[in-house]
Amino acid sequence: MFESVYGIYEWGLDAIRFIQQFSNPVTYSILYFFTFLGNPISYIVFLSIIYLCIDEKKAVKLAYTAAFAVSLNTFIKDLLKVPRPYVRDVSLKTFEEDGYSTPSGHAQTSSAFWIVLAPMIKTKHTKTRNLIIGIIIFLIGLSRVFFAVHYPTDVLAGWVIGVCIALLVLFFWDKLTPSFNKLPHSFKMLCIFLPVAFFLVFKPEHTSVLAIMFSIPAGFLYLQNKGGFDAASGTVVQKILRLLFGYATTAVLYYVLGLVVPEKANPNYRLLHFAHMALCGGWFAYAVPLLCIKMKLAAGKNNE
């Protein structure tokens, strides 16, 4: 058994060596772009634009999908504890990444996110849309092998898990939403928190993503109780101002609250860091839309 696993890793290293033969400034830049496209900051930008400017409900669906994919990925990685390829062969190293190797978080999150996003993009050219999304997912995964931060098998595993997450979301989300909306507010909050609580119990060190996984849907739930927010409303200028206001105020809040978060060695770090990130996520999901409505930069749902 161990020999077969070792053989898979050796095959993976050979595959990385083969792909890196094609390294040049052009391929490096292209694949680095796709690796960046799979980084958290890219999802934050995509989701914030969708949430404040296009469709707030779809943004929450996508945010929860991405956050769950990341949380599950780190949970599996910490269980398997597979070192990254460049640890086995330093000559392949291009840059370092935190955490373990299997499965690929970029592959898992990108496949879950983009597959759920696909049907939201309304077009007559569905085959072209699906092809473009497939290429994006493929190149994000390929970039991780090229940079020797993942084995090919890590990427394959990430794709499989990500597709499974996407299929579950596509099949169940809209079907369960009407039943969820009928629940008392306290039960809704419990449903939002339970998956987060599971990951907090078993992997409490991953507080940032878990805080977002809780605060975005929770903030949106409170926003609906206040009458809702219509992301599609307003002019292009108003939408740009919404984004600038949201980014600026959230950045200030992030900085100010960060001043009271202690060092990681402090026993209260995880709790306070979770609260820090949850408040920032809640601010963006709840307070920013409400303030935009008050500043006449957006309309509430009940104003339609």
PDB file of C-alpha atoms in Angstrom:
ATOM      1  CA  MET A   1       0.000   0.000   0.000  1.00  0.00           C
ATOM      2  CA  PHE A   2       2.701   2.468   1.048  1.00  0.00           C
ATOM      3  CA  GLU A   3       4.716   1.606  -2.057  1.00  0.00           C
ATOM      4  CA  SER A   4       1.744   2.418  -4.283  1.00  0.00           C
ATOM      5  CA  VAL A   5       1.205   5.758  -2.508  1.00  0.00           C
ATOM      6  CA  TYR A   6       4.912   6.525  -2.856  1.00  0.00           C
ATOM      7  CA  GLY A   7       4.652   5.635  -6.546  1.00  0.00           C
ATOM      8  CA  ILE A   8       1.777   8.095  -7.008  1.00  0.00           C
ATOM      9  CA  TYR A   9       3.861  10.861  -5.444  1.00  0.00           C
ATOM     10  CA  GLU A  10       6.843  10.008  -7.652  1.00  0.00           C
ATOM     11  CA  TRP A  11       4.599  10.063 -10.710  1.00  0.00           C
ATOM     12  CA  GLY A  12       3.282  13.430  -9.548  1.00  0.00           C
ATOM     13  CA  LEU A  13       6.791  14.834  -9.221  1.00  0.00           C
ATOM     14  CA  ASP A  14       7.614  13.593 -12.728  1.00  0.00           C
ATOM     15  CA  ALA A  15       4.454  15.284 -14.033  1.00  0.00           C
ATOM     16  CA  ILE A  16       5.472  18.562 -12.387  1.00  0.00           C
ATOM     17  CA  ARG A  17       8.963  18.309 -13.900  1.00  0.00           C
ATOM     18  CA  PHE A  18       7.426  17.723 -17.324  1.00  0.00           C
ATOM     19  CA  ILE A  19       5.078  20.710 -17.059  1.00  0.00           C
ATOM     20  CA  GLN A  20       7.821  22.991 -15.745  1.00  0.00           C
ATOM     21  CA  GLN A  21       9.822  22.280 -18.918  1.00  0.00           C
ATOM     22  CA  PHE A  22       7.455  24.682 -20.661  1.00  0.00           C
ATOM     23  CA  SER A  23       8.186  27.487 -18.220  1.00  0.00           C
ATOM     24  CA  ASN A  24       8.926  30.860 -19.780  1.00  0.00           C
ATOM     25  CA  PRO A  25       7.904  34.434 -18.920  1.00  0.00           C
ATOM     26  CA  VAL A  26       4.646  34.103 -20.875  1.00  0.00           C
ATOM     27  CA  THR A  27       3.457  30.768 -19.444  1.00  0.00           C
ATOM     28  CA  TYR A  28       4.611  31.811 -15.969  1.00  0.00           C
ATOM     29  CA  SER A  29       2.616  35.056 -16.116  1.00  0.00           C
ATOM     30  CA  ILE A  30      -0.509  33.384 -17.515  1.00  0.00           C
ATOM     31  CA  LEU A  31      -0.528  30.590 -14.951  1.00  0.00           C
ATOM     32  CA  TYR A  32       0.316  32.972 -12.118  1.00  0.00           C
ATOM     33  CA  PHE A  33      -2.742  35.007 -13.119  1.00  0.00           C
ATOM     34  CA  PHE A  34      -4.923  31.903 -12.812  1.00  0.00           C
ATOM     35  CA  THR A  35      -3.378  30.987  -9.464  1.00  0.00           C
ATOM     36  CA  PHE A  36      -4.206  34.529  -8.306  1.00  0.00           C
ATOM     37  CA  LEU A  37      -7.721  34.085  -9.690  1.00  0.00           C
ATOM     38  CA  GLY A  38      -8.105  31.200  -7.241  1.00  0.00           C
ATOM     39  CA  ASN A  39      -6.876  33.206  -4.239  1.00  0.00           C
ATOM     40  CA  PRO A  40      -9.300  34.442  -1.538  1.00  0.00           C
ATOM     41  CA  ILE A  41      -8.932  38.102  -2.529  1.00  0.00           C
ATOM     42  CA  SER A  42     -10.276  37.328  -6.020  1.00  0.00           C
ATOM     43  CA  TYR A  43     -13.396  35.697  -4.580  1.00  0.00           C
ATOM     44  CA  ILE A  44     -13.866  38.633  -2.208  1.00  0.00           C
ATOM     45  CA  VAL A  45     -13.798  41.067  -5.149  1.00  0.00           C
ATOM     46  CA  PHE A  46     -16.161  38.930  -7.265  1.00  0.00           C
ATOM     47  CA  LEU A  47     -18.603  38.400  -4.421  1.00  0.00           C
ATOM     48  CA  SER A  48     -18.621  42.019  -3.264  1.00  0.00           C
ATOM     49  CA  ILE A  49     -19.429  43.204  -6.795  1.00  0.00           C
ATOM     50  CA  ILE A  50     -22.221  40.649  -7.163  1.00  0.00           C
ATOM     51  CA  TYR A  51     -23.591  41.401  -3.684  1.00  0.00           C
ATOM     52  CA  LEU A  52     -23.709  45.190  -3.973  1.00  0.00           C
ATOM     53  CA  CYS A  53     -24.238  45.640  -7.714  1.00  0.00           C
ATOM     54  CA  ILE A  54     -25.900  42.617  -9.344  1.00  0.00           C
ATOM     55  CA  ASP A  55     -27.876  40.167  -7.197  1.00  0.00           C
ATOM     56  CA  GLU A  56     -27.528  39.978  -3.419  1.00  0.00           C
ATOM     57  CA  LYS A  57     -29.215  36.570  -3.096  1.00  0.00           C
ATOM     58  CA  LYS A  58     -26.957  34.951  -5.663  1.00  0.00           C
ATOM     59  CA  ALA A  59     -23.934  36.478  -3.943  1.00  0.00           C
ATOM     60  CA  VAL A  60     -24.904  34.889  -0.607  1.00  0.00           C
ATOM     61  CA  LYS A  61     -25.351  31.528  -2.331  1.00  0.00           C
ATOM     62  CA  LEU A  62     -21.918  31.813  -3.932  1.00  0.00           C
ATOM     63  CA  ALA A  63     -20.257  33.093  -0.757  1.00  0.00           C
ATOM     64  CA  TYR A  64     -21.577  30.190   1.292  1.00  0.00           C
ATOM     65  CA  THR A  65     -20.521  27.727  -1.418  1.00  0.00           C
ATOM     66  CA  ALA A  66     -16.976  29.096  -1.529  1.00  0.00           C
ATOM     67  CA  ALA A  67     -16.629  29.357   2.261  1.00  0.00           C
ATOM     68  CA  PHE A  68     -17.902  25.808   2.770  1.00  0.00           C
ATOM     69  CA  ALA A  69     -15.539  24.508   0.069  1.00  0.00           C
ATOM     70  CA  VAL A  70     -12.558  26.219   1.732  1.00  0.00           C
ATOM     71  CA  SER A  71     -13.549  25.006   5.219  1.00  0.00           C
ATOM     72  CA  LEU A  72     -14.011  21.412   4.079  1.00  0.00           C
ATOM     73  CA  ASN A  73     -10.751  21.561   2.151  1.00  0.00           C
ATOM     74  CA  THR A  74      -8.680  22.706   5.123  1.00  0.00           C
ATOM     75  CA  PHE A  75     -10.431  20.097   7.281  1.00  0.00           C
ATOM     76  CA  ILE A  76      -9.426  17.292   4.872  1.00  0.00           C
ATOM     77  CA  LYS A  77      -5.910  18.673   4.424  1.00  0.00           C
ATOM     78  CA  ASP A  78      -5.293  18.686   8.157  1.00  0.00           C
ATOM     79  CA  LEU A  79      -6.538  15.106   8.409  1.00  0.00           C
ATOM     80  CA  LEU A  80      -4.313  13.774   5.611  1.00  0.00           C
ATOM     81  CA  LYS A  81      -1.255  15.977   6.336  1.00  0.00           C
ATOM     82  CA  VAL A  82       0.367  15.409   2.931  1.00  0.00           C
ATOM     83  CA  PRO A  83       3.471  17.607   2.432  1.00  0.00           C
ATOM     84  CA  ARG A  84       3.611  19.772  -0.662  1.00  0.00           C
ATOM     85  CA  PRO A  85       5.629  18.553  -3.688  1.00  0.00           C
ATOM     86  CA  TYR A  86       8.437  21.080  -3.250  1.00  0.00           C
ATOM     87  CA  VAL A  87       9.066  19.628   0.219  1.00  0.00           C
ATOM     88  CA  ARG A  88       9.997  16.313  -1.427  1.00  0.00           C
ATOM     89  CA  ASP A  89      11.961  17.965  -4.237  1.00  0.00           C
ATOM     90  CA  VAL A  90      13.222  21.457  -3.430  1.00  0.00           C
ATOM     91  CA  SER A  91      14.419  21.980  -7.007  1.00  0.00           C
ATOM     92  CA  LEU A  92      10.771  22.280  -8.119  1.00  0.00           C
ATOM     93  CA  LYS A  93       9.978  25.089  -5.707  1.00  0.00           C
ATOM     94  CA  THR A  94       8.714  28.381  -7.150  1.00  0.00           C
ATOM     95  CA  PHE A  95       7.133  29.858  -4.004  1.00  0.00           C
ATOM     96  CA  GLU A  96       5.829  28.618  -0.657  1.00  0.00           C
ATOM     97  CA  GLU A  97       2.247  28.039   0.441  1.00  0.00           C
ATOM     98  CA  ASP A  98       0.860  27.537   3.934  1.00  0.00           C
ATOM     99  CA  GLY A  99      -0.740  24.268   4.958  1.00  0.00           C
ATOM    100  CA  TYR A 100      -0.747  20.830   3.397  1.00  0.00           C
ATOM    101  CA  SER A 101      -1.133  19.565  -0.143  1.00  0.00           C
ATOM    102  CA  THR A 102      -4.081  17.169  -0.511  1.00  0.00           C
ATOM    103  CA  PRO A 103      -6.602  18.076  -1.865  1.00  0.00           C
ATOM    104  CA  SER A 104      -5.989  21.299  -3.777  1.00  0.00           C
ATOM    105  CA  GLY A 105      -7.972  24.154  -2.262  1.00  0.00           C
ATOM    106  CA  HIS A 106      -7.717  26.191  -5.454  1.00  0.00           C
ATOM    107  CA  ALA A 107      -9.122  23.312  -7.519  1.00  0.00           C
ATOM    108  CA  GLN A 108     -11.837  22.494  -4.997  1.00  0.00           C
ATOM    109  CA  THR A 109     -13.050  26.042  -4.401  1.00  0.00           C
ATOM    110  CA  SER A 110     -12.850  27.119  -8.042  1.00  0.00           C
ATOM    111  CA  SER A 111     -14.830  24.123  -9.303  1.00  0.00           C
ATOM    112  CA  ALA A 112     -17.503  24.607  -6.627  1.00  0.00           C
ATOM    113  CA  PHE A 113     -17.713  28.385  -7.132  1.00  0.00           C
ATOM    114  CA  TRP A 114     -17.653  28.573 -10.929  1.00  0.00           C
ATOM    115  CA  ILE A 115     -20.029  25.649 -11.478  1.00  0.00           C
ATOM    116  CA  VAL A 116     -22.595  27.240  -9.148  1.00  0.00           C
ATOM    117  CA  LEU A 117     -22.015  30.585 -10.875  1.00  0.00           C
ATOM    118  CA  ALA A 118     -22.507  29.146 -14.388  1.00  0.00           C
ATOM    119  CA  PRO A 119     -26.344  28.969 -14.463  1.00  0.00           C
ATOM    120  CA  MET A 120     -26.515  32.470 -12.973  1.00  0.00           C
ATOM    121  CA  ILE A 121     -24.903  33.840 -16.139  1.00  0.00           C
ATOM    122  CA  LYS A 122     -27.873  34.106 -18.463  1.00  0.00           C
ATOM    123  CA  THR A 123     -26.909  33.776 -22.117  1.00  0.00           C
ATOM    124  CA  LYS A 124     -28.051  32.121 -25.312  1.00  0.00           C
ATOM    125  CA  HIS A 125     -24.548  30.730 -25.751  1.00  0.00           C
ATOM    126  CA  THR A 126     -24.588  28.267 -22.860  1.00  0.00           C
ATOM    127  CA  LYS A 127     -22.020  25.940 -24.454  1.00  0.00           C
ATOM    128  CA  THR A 128     -19.554  28.802 -24.859  1.00  0.00           C
ATOM    129  CA  ARG A 129     -20.205  29.942 -21.279  1.00  0.00           C
ATOM    130  CA  ASN A 130     -19.654  26.431 -19.934  1.00  0.00           C
ATOM    131  CA  LEU A 131     -16.505  26.000 -22.036  1.00  0.00           C
ATOM    132  CA  ILE A 132     -15.018  29.251 -20.720  1.00  0.00           C
ATOM    133  CA  ILE A 133     -15.815  28.284 -17.132  1.00  0.00           C
ATOM    134  CA  GLY A 134     -14.338  24.829 -17.712  1.00  0.00           C
ATOM    135  CA  ILE A 135     -11.133  26.390 -19.056  1.00  0.00           C
ATOM    136  CA  ILE A 136     -10.905  28.711 -16.029  1.00  0.00           C
ATOM    137  CA  ILE A 137     -11.293  25.789 -13.616  1.00  0.00           C
ATOM    138  CA  PHE A 138      -8.765  23.702 -15.565  1.00  0.00           C
ATOM    139  CA  LEU A 139      -6.135  26.447 -15.751  1.00  0.00           C
ATOM    140  CA  ILE A 140      -6.470  27.271 -12.048  1.00  0.00           C
ATOM    141  CA  GLY A 141      -5.811  23.601 -11.291  1.00  0.00           C
ATOM    142  CA  LEU A 142      -2.978  23.350 -13.830  1.00  0.00           C
ATOM    143  CA  SER A 143      -1.296  26.417 -12.358  1.00  0.00           C
ATOM    144  CA  ARG A 144      -1.059  24.709  -8.975  1.00  0.00           C
ATOM    145  CA  VAL A 145       0.803  21.767 -10.509  1.00  0.00           C
ATOM    146  CA  PHE A 146       3.025  24.089 -12.555  1.00  0.00           C
ATOM    147  CA  PHE A 147       4.116  25.951  -9.419  1.00  0.00           C
ATOM    148  CA  ALA A 148       4.734  22.646  -7.580  1.00  0.00           C
ATOM    149  CA  VAL A 149       2.397  23.489  -4.721  1.00  0.00           C
ATOM    150  CA  HIS A 150       0.187  20.494  -5.566  1.00  0.00           C
ATOM    151  CA  TYR A 151       0.478  17.043  -7.085  1.00  0.00           C
ATOM    152  CA  PRO A 152      -1.776  16.323 -10.087  1.00  0.00           C
ATOM    153  CA  THR A 153      -3.724  13.930  -7.846  1.00  0.00           C
ATOM    154  CA  ASP A 154      -4.340  16.789  -5.388  1.00  0.00           C
ATOM    155  CA  VAL A 155      -5.930  18.803  -8.174  1.00  0.00           C
ATOM    156  CA  LEU A 156      -8.024  15.858  -9.373  1.00  0.00           C
ATOM    157  CA  ALA A 157      -9.255  15.243  -5.822  1.00  0.00           C
ATOM    158  CA  GLY A 158     -10.061  18.941  -5.431  1.00  0.00           C
ATOM    159  CA  TRP A 159     -12.044  18.954  -8.656  1.00  0.00           C
ATOM    160  CA  VAL A 160     -14.053  15.887  -7.654  1.00  0.00           C
ATOM    161  CA  ILE A 161     -14.921  17.280  -4.208  1.00  0.00           C
ATOM    162  CA  GLY A 162     -15.666  20.723  -5.642  1.00  0.00           C
ATOM    163  CA  VAL A 163     -18.011  19.296  -8.269  1.00  0.00           C
ATOM    164  CA  CYS A 164     -19.818  17.306  -5.559  1.00  0.00           C
ATOM    165  CA  ILE A 165     -20.266  20.470  -3.471  1.00  0.00           C
ATOM    166  CA  ALA A 166     -21.538  22.373  -6.514  1.00  0.00           C
ATOM    167  CA  LEU A 167     -24.046  19.642  -7.397  1.00  0.00           C
ATOM    168  CA  LEU A 168     -25.364  19.588  -3.831  1.00  0.00           C
ATOM    169  CA  VAL A 169     -25.796  23.372  -3.855  1.00  0.00           C
ATOM    170  CA  LEU A 170     -27.430  23.398  -7.290  1.00  0.00           C
ATOM    171  CA  PHE A 171     -29.809  20.599  -6.375  1.00  0.00           C
ATOM    172  CA  PHE A 172     -30.773  21.532  -2.808  1.00  0.00           C
ATOM    173  CA  TRP A 173     -30.304  25.305  -2.287  1.00  0.00           C
ATOM    174  CA  ASP A 174     -33.316  26.594  -4.192  1.00  0.00           C
ATOM    175  CA  LYS A 175     -35.487  23.655  -3.105  1.00  0.00           C
ATOM    176  CA  LEU A 176     -34.753  24.201   0.588  1.00  0.00           C
ATOM    177  CA  THR A 177     -34.924  28.014   0.532  1.00  0.00           C
ATOM    178  CA  PRO A 178     -38.761  28.241   0.783  1.00  0.00           C
ATOM    179  CA  SER A 179     -38.776  25.903   3.808  1.00  0.00           C
ATOM    180  CA  PHE A 180     -35.858  27.801   5.359  1.00  0.00           C
ATOM    181  CA  ASN A 181     -37.679  31.128   4.936  1.00  0.00           C
ATOM    182  CA  LYS A 182     -40.660  29.789   6.904  1.00  0.00           C
ATOM    183  CA  LEU A 183     -38.540  28.980   9.963  1.00  0.00           C
ATOM    184  CA  PRO A 184     -38.482  31.276  13.023  1.00  0.00           C
ATOM    185  CA  HIS A 185     -35.558  33.696  13.014  1.00  0.00           C
ATOM    186  CA  SER A 186     -33.758  31.846  15.831  1.00  0.00           C
ATOM    187  CA  PHE A 187     -33.948  28.554  13.921  1.00  0.00           C
ATOM    188  CA  LYS A 188     -32.583  30.225  10.806  1.00  0.00           C
ATOM    189  CA  MET A 189     -29.594  31.493  12.769  1.00  0.00           C
ATOM    190  CA  LEU A 190     -29.085  28.020  14.214  1.00  0.00           C
ATOM    191  CA  CYS A 191     -29.087  26.483  10.720  1.00  0.00           C
ATOM    192  CA  ILE A 192     -26.473  29.007   9.625  1.00  0.00           C
ATOM    193  CA  PHE A 193     -24.272  28.436  12.666  1.00  0.00           C
ATOM    194  CA  LEU A 194     -24.355  24.611  12.918  1.00  0.00           C
ATOM    195  CA  PRO A 195     -21.983  23.874   9.987  1.00  0.00           C
ATOM    196  CA  VAL A 196     -19.669  26.600  11.268  1.00  0.00           C
ATOM    197  CA  ALA A 197     -19.779  25.109  14.767  1.00  0.00           C
ATOM    198  CA  PHE A 198     -18.787  21.703  13.382  1.00  0.00           C
ATOM    199  CA  PHE A 199     -15.623  23.066  11.795  1.00  0.00           C
ATOM    200  CA  LEU A 200     -14.889  25.248  14.836  1.00  0.00           C
ATOM    201  CA  VAL A 201     -14.991  22.208  17.115  1.00  0.00           C
ATOM    202  CA  PHE A 202     -12.731  20.022  14.983  1.00  0.00           C
ATOM    203  CA  LYS A 203     -10.510  22.656  13.344  1.00  0.00           C
ATOM    204  CA  PRO A 204     -10.764  25.850  15.430  1.00  0.00           C
ATOM    205  CA  GLU A 205      -7.651  27.392  13.894  1.00  0.00           C
ATOM    206  CA  HIS A 206      -9.442  28.244  10.638  1.00  0.00           C
ATOM    207  CA  THR A 207     -11.402  31.132  12.110  1.00  0.00           C
ATOM    208  CA  SER A 208     -11.256  33.634   9.225  1.00  0.00           C
ATOM    209  CA  VAL A 209     -13.201  31.622   6.654  1.00  0.00           C
ATOM    210  CA  LEU A 210     -15.594  30.250   9.272  1.00  0.00           C
ATOM    211  CA  ALA A 211     -16.375  33.769  10.474  1.00  0.00           C
ATOM    212  CA  ILE A 212     -17.248  34.784   6.916  1.00  0.00           C
ATOM    213  CA  MET A 213     -19.233  31.578   6.416  1.00  0.00           C
ATOM    214  CA  PHE A 214     -21.371  32.625   9.387  1.00  0.00           C
ATOM    215  CA  SER A 215     -21.496  36.416   9.120  1.00  0.00           C
ATOM    216  CA  ILE A 216     -22.422  36.872   5.444  1.00  0.00           C
ATOM    217  CA  PRO A 217     -25.640  34.783   5.495  1.00  0.00           C
ATOM    218  CA  ALA A 218     -26.436  35.996   9.031  1.00  0.00           C
ATOM    219  CA  GLY A 219     -25.981  39.631   7.994  1.00  0.00           C
ATOM    220  CA  PHE A 220     -28.108  39.069   4.915  1.00  0.00           C
ATOM    221  CA  LEU A 221     -30.812  37.464   7.067  1.00  0.00           C
ATOM    222  CA  TYR A 222     -30.969  40.554   9.294  1.00  0.00           C
ATOM    223  CA  LEU A 223     -30.951  42.741   6.177  1.00  0.00           C
ATOM    224  CA  GLN A 224     -34.043  40.942   4.876  1.00  0.00           C
ATOM    225  CA  ASN A 225     -35.762  41.573   8.205  1.00  0.00           C
ATOM    226  CA  LYS A 226     -35.145  45.295   7.644  1.00  0.00           C
ATOM    227  CA  GLY A 227     -36.858  45.243   4.262  1.00  0.00           C
ATOM    228  CA  GLY A 228     -34.059  43.945   2.086  1.00  0.00           C
ATOM    229  CA  PHE A 229     -31.771  45.510  -0.480  1.00  0.00           C
ATOM    230  CA  ASP A 230     -31.967  45.582  -4.277  1.00  0.00           C
ATOM    231  CA  ALA A 231     -28.452  45.189  -5.669  1.00  0.00           C
ATOM    232  CA  ALA A 232     -29.674  45.601  -9.249  1.00  0.00           C
ATOM    233  CA  SER A 233     -31.086  49.065  -8.536  1.00  0.00           C
ATOM    234  CA  GLY A 234     -29.261  52.275  -9.332  1.00  0.00           C
ATOM    235  CA  THR A 235     -26.981  53.663 -12.012  1.00  0.00           C
ATOM    236  CA  VAL A 236     -23.443  52.523 -12.783  1.00  0.00           C
ATOM    237  CA  VAL A 237     -22.089  55.509 -10.837  1.00  0.00           C
ATOM    238  CA  GLN A 238     -24.230  54.635  -7.809  1.00  0.00           C
ATOM    239  CA  LYS A 239     -22.993  51.043  -7.920  1.00  0.00           C
ATOM    240  CA  ILE A 240     -19.367  52.163  -8.076  1.00  0.00           C
ATOM    241  CA  LEU A 241     -19.976  54.474  -5.098  1.00  0.00           C
ATOM    242  CA  ARG A 242     -21.552  51.565  -3.189  1.00  0.00           C
ATOM    243  CA  LEU A 243     -18.468  49.450  -3.755  1.00  0.00           C
ATOM    244  CA  LEU A 244     -16.081  52.241  -2.771  1.00  0.00           C
ATOM    245  CA  PHE A 245     -18.114  52.949   0.356  1.00  0.00           C
ATOM    246  CA  GLY A 246     -18.265  49.259   1.242  1.00  0.00           C
ATOM    247  CA  TYR A 247     -14.546  48.674   0.703  1.00  0.00           C
ATOM    248  CA  ALA A 248     -13.476  51.835   2.553  1.00  0.00           C
ATOM    249  CA  THR A 249     -15.670  51.410   5.625  1.00  0.00           C
ATOM    250  CA  THR A 250     -14.960  47.683   5.924  1.00  0.00           C
ATOM    251  CA  ALA A 251     -11.217  48.333   5.630  1.00  0.00           C
ATOM    252  CA  VAL A 252     -11.397  50.930   8.417  1.00  0.00           C
ATOM    253  CA  LEU A 253     -13.432  48.575  10.602  1.00  0.00           C
ATOM    254  CA  TYR A 254     -10.988  45.736   9.888  1.00  0.00           C
ATOM    255  CA  TYR A 255      -8.039  47.909  10.908  1.00  0.00           C
ATOM    256  CA  VAL A 256      -9.632  49.364  14.054  1.00  0.00           C
ATOM    257  CA  LEU A 257     -10.928  46.033  15.356  1.00  0.00           C
ATOM    258  CA  GLY A 258      -7.606  44.417  14.495  1.00  0.00           C
ATOM    259  CA  LEU A 259      -5.929  46.665  17.055  1.00  0.00           C
ATOM    260  CA  VAL A 260      -7.627  44.794  19.904  1.00  0.00           C
ATOM    261  CA  VAL A 261      -6.973  41.282  18.569  1.00  0.00           C
ATOM    262  CA  PRO A 262      -4.039  39.790  20.511  1.00  0.00           C
ATOM    263  CA  GLU A 263      -1.116  37.778  19.155  1.00  0.00           C
ATOM    264  CA  LYS A 264      -1.697  34.166  18.117  1.00  0.00           C
ATOM    265  CA  ALA A 265      -0.027  32.903  21.275  1.00  0.00           C
ATOM    266  CA  ASN A 266      -2.765  34.506  23.383  1.00  0.00           C
ATOM    267  CA  PRO A 267      -5.400  31.960  24.531  1.00  0.00           C
ATOM    268  CA  ASN A 268      -8.179  34.366  23.492  1.00  0.00           C
ATOM    269  CA  TYR A 269      -6.806  34.896  19.983  1.00  0.00           C
ATOM    270  CA  ARG A 270      -9.142  32.527  18.109  1.00  0.00           C
ATOM    271  CA  LEU A 271     -12.275  33.821  19.785  1.00  0.00           C
ATOM    272  CA  LEU A 272     -11.387  37.465  19.219  1.00  0.00           C
ATOM    273  CA  HIS A 273     -10.173  36.832  15.674  1.00  0.00           C
ATOM    274  CA  PHE A 274     -13.444  35.058  14.864  1.00  0.00           C
ATOM    275  CA  ALA A 275     -15.379  38.013  16.299  1.00  0.00           C
ATOM    276  CA  HIS A 276     -13.145  40.430  14.359  1.00  0.00           C
ATOM    277  CA  MET A 277     -13.769  38.740  11.005  1.00  0.00           C
ATOM    278  CA  ALA A 278     -17.464  38.086  11.717  1.00  0.00           C
ATOM    279  CA  LEU A 279     -18.084  41.749  12.526  1.00  0.00           C
ATOM    280  CA  CYS A 280     -16.368  42.816   9.305  1.00  0.00           C
ATOM    281  CA  GLY A 281     -18.389  40.306   7.275  1.00  0.00           C
ATOM    282  CA  GLY A 282     -21.590  41.297   9.036  1.00  0.00           C
ATOM    283  CA  TRP A 283     -20.870  44.973   8.456  1.00  0.00           C
ATOM    284  CA  PHE A 284     -20.462  44.432   4.720  1.00  0.00           C
ATOM    285  CA  ALA A 285     -23.503  42.158   4.415  1.00  0.00           C
ATOM    286  CA  TYR A 286     -25.857  44.145   6.667  1.00  0.00           C
ATOM    287  CA  ALA A 287     -24.762  47.693   7.453  1.00  0.00           C
ATOM    288  CA  VAL A 288     -23.287  48.689   4.089  1.00  0.00           C
ATOM    289  CA  PRO A 289     -26.484  47.959   2.077  1.00  0.00           C
ATOM    290  CA  LEU A 290     -28.661  49.704   4.678  1.00  0.00           C
ATOM    291  CA  LEU A 291     -26.457  52.785   4.672  1.00  0.00           C
ATOM    292  CA  CYS A 292     -26.404  52.780   0.868  1.00  0.00           C
ATOM    293  CA  ILE A 293     -30.207  52.846   0.904  1.00  0.00           C
ATOM    294  CA  LYS A 294     -30.182  55.774   3.351  1.00  0.00           C
ATOM    295  CA  MET A 295     -27.666  57.639   1.172  1.00  0.00           C
ATOM    296  CA  LYS A 296     -29.898  57.067  -1.893  1.00  0.00           C
ATOM    297  CA  LEU A 297     -27.249  54.914  -3.548  1.00  0.00           C
ATOM    298  CA  ALA A 298     -29.581  51.897  -3.694  1.00  0.00           C
ATOM    299  CA  ALA A 299     -33.205  50.916  -3.261  1.00  0.00           C
ATOM    300  CA  GLY A 300     -34.716  48.570  -0.723  1.00  0.00           C
ATOM    301  CA  LYS A 301     -36.708  45.563  -1.884  1.00  0.00           C
ATOM    302  CA  ASN A 302     -39.917  47.050  -0.522  1.00  0.00           C
ATOM    303  CA  ASN A 303     -39.376  50.123  -2.706  1.00  0.00           C
ATOM    304  CA  GLU A 304     -39.708  48.155  -5.939  1.00  0.00           C
TER     305      GLU A 304
END
